[in-house]
């Protein structure tokens, strides 16, 4: 399958749903994947690194998964923080359908799957967890990241997992140059987990959308 399929809003490849078991140290999730969606039939190694090694949310508030695919990141955090709203965002309609299916099967009522334009403009996120789509190209990736980093609460954090050989160190440097304080918080099996914070001038921003503690 060409990797470009999962960047499409409506993948042309035929549906081929496949169940998988996501086993983490603290929980196990039974999920459904599909062709035309990132990491069909498996848990991507970078996603596993993020789920097992990224810090807990630093502050209380809504959680966002950018480029959610079939939902392993969003559904894991929705399970870990059942009293917090968790948004799963993707351009791929088939991916969002899977997130809704999986959330229903897991009885997680705190998950909202949405296209980027469907996220309310005034909603701010306390924490972003993402295995960003590096292969969409540098310009598109940078635009995507700066858009969502701009939606963090003033005290929020974004945790991004990026392979070293796909440019994690250069991405960290670039984010710092753009005014988003970014540091490496973990390095596991060739993957870096970066923590990016809002630009300092964002400190006067709204805190709408804040949630309750788990």
PDB file of N, CA, C and O in Angstrom, residues 55 58 156-160 180-185 193-197:
ATOM      1  N   UNK A  55       5.816  11.816  28.961  1.00  0.00           N
ATOM      2  CA  UNK A  55       5.345  12.192  30.293  1.00  0.00           C
ATOM      3  C   UNK A  55       3.822  12.251  30.373  1.00  0.00           C
ATOM      4  O   UNK A  55       3.128  12.387  29.361  1.00  0.00           O
ATOM      5  N   UNK A  58       1.113  17.617  31.932  1.00  0.00           N
ATOM      6  CA  UNK A  58       1.665  18.504  32.966  1.00  0.00           C
ATOM      7  C   UNK A  58       0.569  19.256  33.721  1.00  0.00           C
ATOM      8  O   UNK A  58       0.736  19.617  34.886  1.00  0.00           O
ATOM      9  N   UNK A 156       0.368  24.723  28.605  1.00  0.00           N
ATOM     10  CA  UNK A 156       0.268  23.406  28.000  1.00  0.00           C
ATOM     11  C   UNK A 156       1.575  22.908  27.398  1.00  0.00           C
ATOM     12  O   UNK A 156       2.577  23.632  27.329  1.00  0.00           O
ATOM     13  N   UNK A 157       1.561  21.645  26.956  1.00  0.00           N
ATOM     14  CA  UNK A 157       2.721  21.016  26.334  1.00  0.00           C
ATOM     15  C   UNK A 157       2.266  20.132  25.190  1.00  0.00           C
ATOM     16  O   UNK A 157       1.181  19.543  25.242  1.00  0.00           O
ATOM     17  N   UNK A 158       3.122  20.026  24.177  1.00  0.00           N
ATOM     18  CA  UNK A 158       2.918  19.072  23.094  1.00  0.00           C
ATOM     19  C   UNK A 158       4.057  18.071  23.112  1.00  0.00           C
ATOM     20  O   UNK A 158       5.233  18.465  23.155  1.00  0.00           O
ATOM     21  N   UNK A 159       3.725  16.790  23.091  1.00  0.00           N
ATOM     22  CA  UNK A 159       4.728  15.727  23.055  1.00  0.00           C
ATOM     23  C   UNK A 159       4.681  15.076  21.680  1.00  0.00           C
ATOM     24  O   UNK A 159       3.658  14.507  21.287  1.00  0.00           O
ATOM     25  N   UNK A 160       5.789  15.161  20.958  1.00  0.00           N
ATOM     26  CA  UNK A 160       5.883  14.689  19.586  1.00  0.00           C
ATOM     27  C   UNK A 160       6.941  13.603  19.495  1.00  0.00           C
ATOM     28  O   UNK A 160       8.044  13.779  20.007  1.00  0.00           O
ATOM     29  N   UNK A 180       8.911  28.416  19.883  1.00  0.00           N
ATOM     30  CA  UNK A 180       8.276  27.405  20.719  1.00  0.00           C
ATOM     31  C   UNK A 180       9.363  26.681  21.504  1.00  0.00           C
ATOM     32  O   UNK A 180      10.110  25.879  20.925  1.00  0.00           O
ATOM     33  N   UNK A 181       9.513  26.947  22.800  1.00  0.00           N
ATOM     34  CA  UNK A 181      10.566  26.285  23.573  1.00  0.00           C
ATOM     35  C   UNK A 181      10.414  24.771  23.489  1.00  0.00           C
ATOM     36  O   UNK A 181       9.395  24.207  23.902  1.00  0.00           O
ATOM     37  N   UNK A 182      11.416  24.094  22.929  1.00  0.00           N
ATOM     38  CA  UNK A 182      11.318  22.664  22.650  1.00  0.00           C
ATOM     39  C   UNK A 182      12.542  21.940  23.176  1.00  0.00           C
ATOM     40  O   UNK A 182      13.676  22.361  22.931  1.00  0.00           O
ATOM     41  N   UNK A 183      12.306  20.851  23.888  1.00  0.00           N
ATOM     42  CA  UNK A 183      13.396  20.065  24.449  1.00  0.00           C
ATOM     43  C   UNK A 183      13.137  18.585  24.198  1.00  0.00           C
ATOM     44  O   UNK A 183      12.002  18.173  23.945  1.00  0.00           O
ATOM     45  N   UNK A 184      14.194  17.792  24.266  1.00  0.00           N
ATOM     46  CA  UNK A 184      14.054  16.349  24.145  1.00  0.00           C
ATOM     47  C   UNK A 184      13.839  15.777  25.532  1.00  0.00           C
ATOM     48  O   UNK A 184      14.640  15.993  26.432  1.00  0.00           O
ATOM     49  N   UNK A 185      12.754  15.013  25.697  1.00  0.00           N
ATOM     50  CA  UNK A 185      12.462  14.441  27.007  1.00  0.00           C
ATOM     51  C   UNK A 185      12.736  12.949  27.068  1.00  0.00           C
ATOM     52  O   UNK A 185      12.763  12.368  28.153  1.00  0.00           O
ATOM     53  N   UNK A 193      11.403  11.826  21.725  1.00  0.00           N
ATOM     54  CA  UNK A 193      10.169  12.471  22.160  1.00  0.00           C
ATOM     55  C   UNK A 193      10.516  13.908  22.502  1.00  0.00           C
ATOM     56  O   UNK A 193      11.342  14.164  23.389  1.00  0.00           O
ATOM     57  N   UNK A 194       9.910  14.828  21.766  1.00  0.00           N
ATOM     58  CA  UNK A 194      10.137  16.252  21.976  1.00  0.00           C
ATOM     59  C   UNK A 194       8.971  16.844  22.744  1.00  0.00           C
ATOM     60  O   UNK A 194       7.811  16.492  22.507  1.00  0.00           O
ATOM     61  N   UNK A 195       9.281  17.755  23.653  1.00  0.00           N
ATOM     62  CA  UNK A 195       8.234  18.523  24.330  1.00  0.00           C
ATOM     63  C   UNK A 195       8.316  19.961  23.849  1.00  0.00           C
ATOM     64  O   UNK A 195       9.343  20.629  24.023  1.00  0.00           O
ATOM     65  N   UNK A 196       7.250  20.426  23.231  1.00  0.00           N
ATOM     66  CA  UNK A 196       7.174  21.805  22.743  1.00  0.00           C
ATOM     67  C   UNK A 196       6.167  22.576  23.586  1.00  0.00           C
ATOM     68  O   UNK A 196       5.082  22.067  23.889  1.00  0.00           O
ATOM     69  N   UNK A 197       6.549  23.787  23.958  1.00  0.00           N
ATOM     70  CA  UNK A 197       5.676  24.648  24.760  1.00  0.00           C
ATOM     71  C   UNK A 197       5.205  25.834  23.925  1.00  0.00           C
ATOM     72  O   UNK A 197       5.803  26.153  22.893  1.00  0.00           O
TER      73      UNK A 197
END
